[in-house]
Coordinates of C-alpha atoms in Angstrom, one line a residue:
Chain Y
X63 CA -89.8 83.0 -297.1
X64 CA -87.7 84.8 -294.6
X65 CA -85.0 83.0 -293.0
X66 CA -86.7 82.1 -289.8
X67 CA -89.1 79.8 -292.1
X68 CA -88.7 76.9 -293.9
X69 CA -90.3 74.1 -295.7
X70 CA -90.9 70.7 -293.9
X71 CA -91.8 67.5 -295.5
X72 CA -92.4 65.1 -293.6
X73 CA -95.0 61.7 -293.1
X74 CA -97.8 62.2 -290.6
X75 CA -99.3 58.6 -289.5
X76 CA -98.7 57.5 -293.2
X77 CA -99.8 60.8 -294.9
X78 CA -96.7 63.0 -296.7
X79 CA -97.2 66.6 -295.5
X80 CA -95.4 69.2 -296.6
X81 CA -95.8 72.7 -295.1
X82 CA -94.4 76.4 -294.1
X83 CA -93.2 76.1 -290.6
X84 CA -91.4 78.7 -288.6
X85 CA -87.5 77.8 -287.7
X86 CA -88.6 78.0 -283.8
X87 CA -91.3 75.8 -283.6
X88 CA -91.7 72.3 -282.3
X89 CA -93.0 69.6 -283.4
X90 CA -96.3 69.6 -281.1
X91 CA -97.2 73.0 -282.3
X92 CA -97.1 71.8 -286.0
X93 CA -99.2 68.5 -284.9
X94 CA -101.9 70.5 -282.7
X95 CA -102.1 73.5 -284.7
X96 CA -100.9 73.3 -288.6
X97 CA -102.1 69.3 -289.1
X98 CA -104.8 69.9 -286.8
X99 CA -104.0 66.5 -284.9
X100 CA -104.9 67.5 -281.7
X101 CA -104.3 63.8 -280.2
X102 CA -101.3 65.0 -278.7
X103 CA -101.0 67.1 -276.1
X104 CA -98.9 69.5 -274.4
X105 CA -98.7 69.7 -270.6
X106 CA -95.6 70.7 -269.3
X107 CA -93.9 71.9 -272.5
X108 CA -90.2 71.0 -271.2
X109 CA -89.5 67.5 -271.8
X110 CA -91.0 66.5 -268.2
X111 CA -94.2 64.9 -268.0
X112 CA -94.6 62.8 -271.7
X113 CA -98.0 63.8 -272.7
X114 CA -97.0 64.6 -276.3
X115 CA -95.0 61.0 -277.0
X116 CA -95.3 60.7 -280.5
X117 CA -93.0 57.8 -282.6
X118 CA -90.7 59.4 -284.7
X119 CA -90.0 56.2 -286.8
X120 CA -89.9 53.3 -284.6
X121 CA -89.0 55.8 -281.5
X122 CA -90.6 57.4 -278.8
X123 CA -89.9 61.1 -278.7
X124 CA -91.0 64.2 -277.0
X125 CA -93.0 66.4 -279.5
X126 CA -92.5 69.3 -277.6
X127 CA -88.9 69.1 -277.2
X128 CA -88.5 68.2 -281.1
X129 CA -87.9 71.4 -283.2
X130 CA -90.1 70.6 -286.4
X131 CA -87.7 71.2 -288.6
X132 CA -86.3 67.5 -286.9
X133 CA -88.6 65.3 -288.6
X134 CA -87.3 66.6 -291.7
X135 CA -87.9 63.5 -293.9
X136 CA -88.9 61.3 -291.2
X137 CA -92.2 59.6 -290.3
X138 CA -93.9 60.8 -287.6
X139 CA -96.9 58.8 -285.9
X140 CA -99.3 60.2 -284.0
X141 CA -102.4 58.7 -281.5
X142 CA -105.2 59.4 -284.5
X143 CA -102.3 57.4 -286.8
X144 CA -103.3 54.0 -284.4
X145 CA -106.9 53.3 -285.4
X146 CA -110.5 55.2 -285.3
X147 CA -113.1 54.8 -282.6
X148 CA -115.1 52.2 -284.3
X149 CA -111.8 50.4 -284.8
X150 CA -109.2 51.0 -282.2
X151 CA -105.8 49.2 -282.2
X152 CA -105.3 46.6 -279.4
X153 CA -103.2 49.3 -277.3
X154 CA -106.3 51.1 -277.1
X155 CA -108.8 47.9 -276.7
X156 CA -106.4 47.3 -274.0
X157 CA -106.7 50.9 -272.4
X158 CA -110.5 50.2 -272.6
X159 CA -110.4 47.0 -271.0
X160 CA -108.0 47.6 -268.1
X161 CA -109.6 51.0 -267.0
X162 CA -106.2 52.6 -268.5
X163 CA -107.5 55.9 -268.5
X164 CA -109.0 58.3 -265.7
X165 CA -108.9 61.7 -266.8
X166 CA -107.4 60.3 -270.0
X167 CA -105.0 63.4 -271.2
X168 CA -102.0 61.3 -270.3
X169 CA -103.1 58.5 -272.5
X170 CA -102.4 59.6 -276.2
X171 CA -98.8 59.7 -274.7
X172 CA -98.7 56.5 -273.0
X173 CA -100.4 55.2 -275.2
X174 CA -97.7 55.9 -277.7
X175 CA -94.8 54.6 -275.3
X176 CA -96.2 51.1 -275.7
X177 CA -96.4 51.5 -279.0
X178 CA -92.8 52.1 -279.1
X179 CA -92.5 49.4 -276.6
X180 CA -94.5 46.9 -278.0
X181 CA -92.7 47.1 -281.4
X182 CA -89.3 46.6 -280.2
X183 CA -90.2 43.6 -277.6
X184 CA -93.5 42.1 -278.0
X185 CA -92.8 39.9 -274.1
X186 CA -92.6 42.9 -272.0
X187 CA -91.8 41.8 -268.4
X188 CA -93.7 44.3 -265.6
X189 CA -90.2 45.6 -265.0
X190 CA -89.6 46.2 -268.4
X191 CA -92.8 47.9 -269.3
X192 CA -92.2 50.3 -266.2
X193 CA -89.0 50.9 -267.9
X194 CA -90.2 52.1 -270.7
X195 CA -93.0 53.7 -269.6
X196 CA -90.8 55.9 -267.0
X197 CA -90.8 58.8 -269.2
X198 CA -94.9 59.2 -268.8
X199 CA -96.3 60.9 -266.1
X200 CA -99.9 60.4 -265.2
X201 CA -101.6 63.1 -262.5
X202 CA -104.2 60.3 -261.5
X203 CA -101.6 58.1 -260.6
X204 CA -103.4 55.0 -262.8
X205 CA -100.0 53.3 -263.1
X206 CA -101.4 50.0 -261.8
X207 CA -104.2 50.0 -264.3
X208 CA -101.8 51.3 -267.1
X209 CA -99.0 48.4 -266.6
X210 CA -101.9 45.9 -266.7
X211 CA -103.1 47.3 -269.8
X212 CA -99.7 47.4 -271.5
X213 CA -99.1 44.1 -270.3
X214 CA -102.5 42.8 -272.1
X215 CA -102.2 45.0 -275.5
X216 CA -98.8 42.8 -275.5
X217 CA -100.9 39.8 -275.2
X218 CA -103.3 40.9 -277.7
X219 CA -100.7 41.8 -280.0
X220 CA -99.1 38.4 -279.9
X221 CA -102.2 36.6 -280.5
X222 CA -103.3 38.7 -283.4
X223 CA -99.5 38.1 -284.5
X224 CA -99.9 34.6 -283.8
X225 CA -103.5 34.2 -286.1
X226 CA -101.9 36.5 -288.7
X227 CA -98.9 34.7 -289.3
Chain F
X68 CA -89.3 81.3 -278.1
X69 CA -87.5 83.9 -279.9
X70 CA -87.0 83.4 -283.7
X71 CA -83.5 81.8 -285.2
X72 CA -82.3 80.9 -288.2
X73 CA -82.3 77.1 -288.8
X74 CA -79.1 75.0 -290.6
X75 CA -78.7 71.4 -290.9
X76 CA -75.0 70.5 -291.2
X77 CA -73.4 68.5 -293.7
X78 CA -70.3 67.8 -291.5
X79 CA -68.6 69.1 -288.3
X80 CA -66.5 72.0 -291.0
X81 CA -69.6 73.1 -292.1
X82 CA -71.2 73.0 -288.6
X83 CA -68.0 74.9 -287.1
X84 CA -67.8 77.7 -290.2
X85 CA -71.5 78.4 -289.5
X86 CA -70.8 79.1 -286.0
X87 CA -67.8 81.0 -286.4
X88 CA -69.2 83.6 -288.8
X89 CA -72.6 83.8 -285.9
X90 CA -72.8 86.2 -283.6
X91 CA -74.0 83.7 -281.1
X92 CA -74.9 80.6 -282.4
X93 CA -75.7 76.9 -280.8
X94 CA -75.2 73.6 -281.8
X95 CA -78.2 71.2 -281.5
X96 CA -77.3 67.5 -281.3
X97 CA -80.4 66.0 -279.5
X98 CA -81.7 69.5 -278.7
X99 CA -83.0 68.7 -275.4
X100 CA -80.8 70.7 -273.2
X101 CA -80.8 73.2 -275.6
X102 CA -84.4 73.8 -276.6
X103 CA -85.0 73.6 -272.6
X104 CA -82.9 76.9 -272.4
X105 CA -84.0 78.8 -275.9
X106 CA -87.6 78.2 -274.8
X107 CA -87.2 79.8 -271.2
X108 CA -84.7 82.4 -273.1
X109 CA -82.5 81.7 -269.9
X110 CA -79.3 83.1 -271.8
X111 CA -78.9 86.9 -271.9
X112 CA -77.5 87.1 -275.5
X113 CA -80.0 85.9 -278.4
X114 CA -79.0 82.9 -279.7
X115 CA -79.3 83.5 -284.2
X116 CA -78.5 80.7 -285.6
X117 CA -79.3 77.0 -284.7
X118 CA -76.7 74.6 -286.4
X119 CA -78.1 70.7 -286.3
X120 CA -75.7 67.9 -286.3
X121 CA -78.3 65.6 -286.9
X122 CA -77.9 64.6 -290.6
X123 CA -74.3 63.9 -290.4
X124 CA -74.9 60.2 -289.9
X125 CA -71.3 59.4 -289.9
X126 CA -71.4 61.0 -286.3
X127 CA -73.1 58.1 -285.1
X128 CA -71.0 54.8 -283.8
X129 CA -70.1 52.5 -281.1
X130 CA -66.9 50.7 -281.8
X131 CA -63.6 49.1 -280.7
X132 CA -60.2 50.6 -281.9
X133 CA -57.5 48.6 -279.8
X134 CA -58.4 49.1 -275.9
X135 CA -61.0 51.8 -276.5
X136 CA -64.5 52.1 -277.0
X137 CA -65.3 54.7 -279.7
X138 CA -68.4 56.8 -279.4
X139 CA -69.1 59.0 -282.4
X140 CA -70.7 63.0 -280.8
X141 CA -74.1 61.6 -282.5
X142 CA -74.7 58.5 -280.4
X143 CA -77.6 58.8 -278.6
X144 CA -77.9 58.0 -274.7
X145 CA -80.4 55.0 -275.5
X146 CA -77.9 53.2 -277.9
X147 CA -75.2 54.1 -275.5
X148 CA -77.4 52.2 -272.4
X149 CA -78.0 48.9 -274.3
X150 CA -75.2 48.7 -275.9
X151 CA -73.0 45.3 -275.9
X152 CA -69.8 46.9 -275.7
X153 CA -70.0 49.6 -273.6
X154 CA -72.1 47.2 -270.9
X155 CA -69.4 44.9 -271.4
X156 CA -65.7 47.6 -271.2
X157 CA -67.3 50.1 -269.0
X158 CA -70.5 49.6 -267.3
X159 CA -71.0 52.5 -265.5
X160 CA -71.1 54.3 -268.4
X161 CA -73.6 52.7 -269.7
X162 CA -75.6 52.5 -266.6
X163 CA -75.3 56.1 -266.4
X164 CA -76.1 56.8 -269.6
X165 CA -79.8 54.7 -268.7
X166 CA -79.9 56.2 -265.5
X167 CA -80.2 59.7 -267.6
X168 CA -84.0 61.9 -268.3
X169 CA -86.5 59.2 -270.1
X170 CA -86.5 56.9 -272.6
X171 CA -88.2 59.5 -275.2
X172 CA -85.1 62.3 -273.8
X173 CA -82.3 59.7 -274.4
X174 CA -83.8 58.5 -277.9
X175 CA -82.7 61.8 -278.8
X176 CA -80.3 62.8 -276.1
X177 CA -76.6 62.5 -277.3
X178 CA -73.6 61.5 -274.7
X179 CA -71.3 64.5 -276.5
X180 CA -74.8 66.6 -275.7
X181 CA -75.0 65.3 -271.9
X182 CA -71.6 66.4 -271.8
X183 CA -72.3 70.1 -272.7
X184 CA -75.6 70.9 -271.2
X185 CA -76.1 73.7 -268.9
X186 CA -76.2 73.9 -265.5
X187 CA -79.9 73.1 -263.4
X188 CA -79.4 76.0 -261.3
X189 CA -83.0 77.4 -260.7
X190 CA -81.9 81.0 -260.7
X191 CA -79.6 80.5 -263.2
X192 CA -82.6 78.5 -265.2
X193 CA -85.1 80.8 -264.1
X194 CA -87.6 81.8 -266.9
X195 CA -88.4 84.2 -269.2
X196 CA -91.8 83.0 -268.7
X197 CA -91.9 83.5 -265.0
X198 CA -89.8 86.6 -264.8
X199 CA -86.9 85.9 -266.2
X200 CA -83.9 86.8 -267.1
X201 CA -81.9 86.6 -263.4
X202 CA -78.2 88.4 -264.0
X203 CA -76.7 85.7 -262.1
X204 CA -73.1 85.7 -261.3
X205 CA -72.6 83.0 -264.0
X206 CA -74.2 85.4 -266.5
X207 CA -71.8 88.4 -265.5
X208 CA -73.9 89.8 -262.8
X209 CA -72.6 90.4 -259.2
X210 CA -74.1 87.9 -256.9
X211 CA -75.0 84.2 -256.7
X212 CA -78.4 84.1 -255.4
X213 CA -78.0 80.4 -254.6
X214 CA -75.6 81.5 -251.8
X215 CA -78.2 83.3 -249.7
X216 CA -81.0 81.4 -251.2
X217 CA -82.0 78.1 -251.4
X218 CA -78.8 75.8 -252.7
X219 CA -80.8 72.5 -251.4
X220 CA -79.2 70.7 -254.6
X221 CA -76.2 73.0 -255.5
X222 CA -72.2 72.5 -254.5
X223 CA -70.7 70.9 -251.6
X224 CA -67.1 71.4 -252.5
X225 CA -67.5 75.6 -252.9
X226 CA -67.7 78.0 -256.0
X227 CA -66.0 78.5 -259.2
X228 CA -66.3 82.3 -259.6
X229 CA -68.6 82.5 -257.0
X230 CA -71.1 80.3 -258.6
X231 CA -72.3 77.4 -256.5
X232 CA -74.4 74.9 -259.3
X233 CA -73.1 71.7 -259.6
X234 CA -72.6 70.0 -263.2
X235 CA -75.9 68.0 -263.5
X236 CA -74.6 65.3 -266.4
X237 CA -75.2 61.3 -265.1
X238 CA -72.7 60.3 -268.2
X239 CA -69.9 62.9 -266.8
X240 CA -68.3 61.5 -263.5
X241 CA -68.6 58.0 -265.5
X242 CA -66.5 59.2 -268.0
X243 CA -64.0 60.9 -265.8
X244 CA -63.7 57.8 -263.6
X245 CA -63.6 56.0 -266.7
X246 CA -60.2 57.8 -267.6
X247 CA -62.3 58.8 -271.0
X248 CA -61.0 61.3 -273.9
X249 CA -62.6 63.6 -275.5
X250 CA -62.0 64.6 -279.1
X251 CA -63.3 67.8 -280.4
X252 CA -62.7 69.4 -284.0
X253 CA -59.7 70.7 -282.4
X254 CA -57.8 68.4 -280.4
X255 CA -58.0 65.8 -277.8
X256 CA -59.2 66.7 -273.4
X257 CA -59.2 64.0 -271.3
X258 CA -62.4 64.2 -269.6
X259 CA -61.3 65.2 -266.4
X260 CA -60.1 68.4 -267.7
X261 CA -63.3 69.1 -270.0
X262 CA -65.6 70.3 -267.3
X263 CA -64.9 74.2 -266.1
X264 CA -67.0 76.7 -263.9
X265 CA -64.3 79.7 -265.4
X266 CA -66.3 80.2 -269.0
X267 CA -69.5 82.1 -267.8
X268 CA -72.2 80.3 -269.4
X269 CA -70.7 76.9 -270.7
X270 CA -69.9 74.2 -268.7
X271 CA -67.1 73.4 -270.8
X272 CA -63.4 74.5 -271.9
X273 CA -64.8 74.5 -275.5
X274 CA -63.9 77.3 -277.3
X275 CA -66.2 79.4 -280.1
X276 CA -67.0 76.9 -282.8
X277 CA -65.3 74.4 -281.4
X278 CA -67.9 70.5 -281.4
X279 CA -67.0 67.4 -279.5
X280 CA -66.5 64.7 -282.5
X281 CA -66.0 61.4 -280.5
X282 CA -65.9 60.6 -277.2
X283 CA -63.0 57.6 -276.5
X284 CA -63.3 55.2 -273.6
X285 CA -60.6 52.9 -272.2
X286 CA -62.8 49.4 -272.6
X287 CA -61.7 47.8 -269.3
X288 CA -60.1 44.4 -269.1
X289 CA -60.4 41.1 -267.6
X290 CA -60.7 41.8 -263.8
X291 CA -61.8 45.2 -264.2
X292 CA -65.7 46.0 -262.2
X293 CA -67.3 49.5 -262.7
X294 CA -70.4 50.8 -261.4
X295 CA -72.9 54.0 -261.4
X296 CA -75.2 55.1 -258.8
X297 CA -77.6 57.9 -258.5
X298 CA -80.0 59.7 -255.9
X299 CA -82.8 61.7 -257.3
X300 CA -86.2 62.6 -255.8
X301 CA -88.0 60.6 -258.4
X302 CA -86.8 57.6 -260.2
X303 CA -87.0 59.0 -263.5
X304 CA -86.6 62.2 -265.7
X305 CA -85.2 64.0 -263.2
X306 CA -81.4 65.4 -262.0
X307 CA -79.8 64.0 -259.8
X308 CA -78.7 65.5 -256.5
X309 CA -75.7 63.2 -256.4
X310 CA -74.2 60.9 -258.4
X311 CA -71.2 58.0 -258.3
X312 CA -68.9 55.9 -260.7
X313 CA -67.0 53.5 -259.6
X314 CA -64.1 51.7 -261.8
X315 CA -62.1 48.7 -259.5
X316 CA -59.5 45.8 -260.9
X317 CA -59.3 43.6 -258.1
X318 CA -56.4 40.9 -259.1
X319 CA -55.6 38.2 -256.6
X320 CA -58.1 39.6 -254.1
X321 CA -55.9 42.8 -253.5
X322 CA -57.1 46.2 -255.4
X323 CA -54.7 47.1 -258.0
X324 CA -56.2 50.5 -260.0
X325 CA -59.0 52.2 -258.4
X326 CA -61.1 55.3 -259.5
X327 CA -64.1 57.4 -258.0
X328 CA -65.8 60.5 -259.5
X329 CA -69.0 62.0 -257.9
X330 CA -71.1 64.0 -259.6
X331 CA -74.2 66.1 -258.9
X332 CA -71.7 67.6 -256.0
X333 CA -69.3 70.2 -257.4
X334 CA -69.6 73.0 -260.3
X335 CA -67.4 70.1 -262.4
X336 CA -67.2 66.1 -261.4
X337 CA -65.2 65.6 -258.7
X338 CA -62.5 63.0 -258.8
X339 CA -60.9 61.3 -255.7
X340 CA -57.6 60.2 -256.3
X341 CA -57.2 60.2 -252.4
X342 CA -59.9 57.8 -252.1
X343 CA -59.0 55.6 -254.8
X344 CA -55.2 55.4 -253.5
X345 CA -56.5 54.0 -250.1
X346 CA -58.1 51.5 -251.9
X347 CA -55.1 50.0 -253.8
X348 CA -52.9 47.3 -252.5
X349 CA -55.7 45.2 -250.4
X350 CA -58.8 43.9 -250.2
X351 CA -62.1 45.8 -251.4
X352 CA -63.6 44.8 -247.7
X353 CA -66.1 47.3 -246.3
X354 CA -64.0 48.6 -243.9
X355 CA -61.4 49.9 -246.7
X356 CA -64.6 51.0 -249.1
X357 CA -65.7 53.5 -245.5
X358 CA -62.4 54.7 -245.1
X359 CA -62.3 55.5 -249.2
X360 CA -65.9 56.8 -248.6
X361 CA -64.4 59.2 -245.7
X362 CA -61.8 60.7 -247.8
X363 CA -63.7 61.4 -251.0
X364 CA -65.4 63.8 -248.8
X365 CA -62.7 64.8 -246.5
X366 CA -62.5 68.4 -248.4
X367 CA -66.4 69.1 -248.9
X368 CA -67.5 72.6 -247.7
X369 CA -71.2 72.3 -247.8
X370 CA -73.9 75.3 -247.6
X371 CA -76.1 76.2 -244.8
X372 CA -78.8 74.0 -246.7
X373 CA -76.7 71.1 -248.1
X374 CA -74.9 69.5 -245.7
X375 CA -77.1 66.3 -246.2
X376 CA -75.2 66.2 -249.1
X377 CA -72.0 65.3 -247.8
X378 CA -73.8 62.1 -246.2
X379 CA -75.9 61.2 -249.0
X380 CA -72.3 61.2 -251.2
X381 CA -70.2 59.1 -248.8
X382 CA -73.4 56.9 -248.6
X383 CA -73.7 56.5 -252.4
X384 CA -70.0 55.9 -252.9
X385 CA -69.4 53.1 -250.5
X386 CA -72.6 51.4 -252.2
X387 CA -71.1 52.2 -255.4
X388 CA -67.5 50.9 -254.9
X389 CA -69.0 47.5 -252.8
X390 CA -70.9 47.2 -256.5
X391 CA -67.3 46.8 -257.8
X392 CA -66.3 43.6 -255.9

């Protein structure tokens, strides 16, 4: 092991990982290409655009702006850590139901940003969910179907809460 | 990206020995200035060692000592923005501090890294990947090429050293209106003094291995309105092209202590003392706030290309300081 690699160990959507990464890389590269979690993506690659949001802990952060070696200890959750095809999380039900996706590559990213959303205030007003959502650029220009689904995963979220609890 | 080597510092000692026995190394607090510029490999000396801040947790605090707000180097943007204290003894700073990137940059983003980032200059920033390096005159070359090019965004009140990019930090005219210190390993700068075009690449007076620690605010008293404003193409992650903070203590209806800082305008924030002295000693009325607005930009010198500038800042100003009454 030269001195431009180290070990990471880290928690990938629940799973401990522990792997060779090289000093220099980010965080998306070791998603996409070492844990083969391909959910998030990489657009612009400079901290612009949000397409690789991924919760770092409770927070939204940008993957490719995160130097792996970050999440050194930490939990990371990605969009394949929400919930499988057959069984989606209500985010997702949401996206479904409110047409929250057109070409869909923003989505994992979005997606993600109401998670971290969603967990810190479960009543988002529209302004606050446009708040949160600022950092998430979509090239469709959805926004109107995306705020409606944020808005009813929220809903969702409550009511599952609600029958839960 | 070019290959570094990668150290996690126990504490700001450790951090600054590391650096001082590098050739060039860089501190990473939030990273996202600096992995903006390793990844475009903007600079024209290698950077070999990366030295993280991030596991010193003790770097990370918002608290009152006596009439300040204490803000440890660590503190990220988001915790500075919702903060109870800092909306409460200096709004515009926190205002500023939300007004900054995205939520996902300020999660990480640091105020004591808003502070130290690099100029948005796009021949300064121009990249590796597109062509890059330009020898700009901030990088020791001989020519700005914002001068006879396009300065759209850069300096309305001339060069430092012949380079025309403006300082691009929301948090940094709020802290200089603010009358905020900061405290580095070394000793203490007030914040109006921090900010320098003379030191090439940095947009600091920080010298070699020398890291902001804490970053102390005057929390303002009964009486005391502050407010931050900020003109940018879109309404969120990007620069602005100017900025304004406001602080105003209007007692009995007559302005007693007044301060203005623009930013987004100059190579560092610019101050207005003049400004703020017309305002003292009467009422904050609109036709005081224009004549303030006038002589904050009294001295401007814009480009060719940036004389909307000069509006756009007396514009933002007056809206700013009528925030304040």
């Amino acid at each position: 092991m030269s001195a431009s690699e180290k070990i990471l160990s880290l928690t990938v959507n629940g799973e401990p990982k522990r792997l060779l990464v090289k000093t220099h890389w980010m965080l998306s590269r070791v998603l996409r290409e070492e844990i083969h979690h391909t959910g998030t993506k990489e657009a612009c690659g400079e901290g612009a655009c949000g397409a690789c949001t991924v919760l770092m802990g409770e927070k939204a952060v940008l993957a490719c702006m995160t130097l792996a070696l970050e999440a050194e200890g930490k939990s990371v959750e990605t969009i394949e850590g929400l919930m499988s095809a057959k069984n989606p999380h209500p985010i997702q039900e949401a996206w479904m139901e409110e047409f929250g996706a057109q070409c869909g590559f923003c989505s994992p990213g979005m997606i993600m940003s109401a998670k971290a959303l969603l967990l810190r205030n479960p009543d988002p007003t529209l302004g606050e969910v446009r708040e949160a959502m600022a950092g998430n650029i979509c090239v469709c220009s959805n926004y109107e179907h995306i705020e409606a689904a944020v808005l009813s995963a929220a809903r969702k979220m409550r009511e599952d809460g609600a029958q839960n609890g | 990206m070019k290959p570094f080597n990668y150290i996690q510092a126990n504490s700001l000692v450790e951090a600054g020995a590391i650096l001082a026995a590098s050739s060039n190394g860089a501190i990473h607090s939030g990273g996202t200035d600096l992995m903006g510029c390793l990844r475009d490999r903007i600079w024209m000396d290698e950077v070999d060692v990366v030295v993280s801040l991030s596991g010193i947790a003790q770097l990370k605090y918002i608290r009152k000592e006596g009439d300040a707000i204490k803000i440890g180097a660590m503190t990220t943007l988001t915790e500075i923005a919702t903060s109870s204290l800092v909306r409460e003894g200096c709004l515009m700073l926190a205002d500023a501090a939300r007004a900054t990137a995205s939520p996902q940059l300020r999660n990480v983003g640091t105020l004591a890294g808003n502070i130290c980032q690099e100029n948005r200059c796009w021949y300064y920033r121009y990249s590796y990947r597109i062509g890059g390096i330009i020898e700009c005159v901030r990088k020791g070359g001989k020519k700005c090429l914002a001068v006879g090019g396009d300065h759209r965004y850069h300096s309305i009140f001339g060069a430092v050293k012949k380079c025309v990019a403006v300082n691009p930090s929301d948090t940094a005219p709020a802290l200089v209106a603010a009358g905020a210190t900061i405290i580095t390993t070394n000793r203490e700068i007030p914040a109006v003094e921090f900010f320098t075009g003379e030191n090439g690449k940095c947009s600091t007076v920080l010298e070699a291995g020398e890291i902001v620690r804490e970053i102390s605010v005057p929390f303002g008293g009964e009486g005391t309105k502050s407010a931050f404003k900020k003109v940018a193409l879109r309404k969120s992650i990007d620069f602005a092209i100017v900025t304004s903070a406001a602080s105003v203590l209007v007692d009995d209806g007559v302005v007693a202590r007044a301060s203005i800082c623009l930013g987004g305008v100059a190579v560092t924030p610019h101050p207005s003392s003049e400004a703020a002295a017309l305002l003292i000693g009467g009422p904050l009325s609109d036709e005081r706030i224009a004549k303030a607005a006038d002589a904050a930009l009294a001295g401007a010198k814009p480009l060719k290309g940036n004389r909307y500038k000069v509006k756009m800042a007396r514009a933002i100003i007056a809206d700013t300081l009528a925030e304040c009454s």
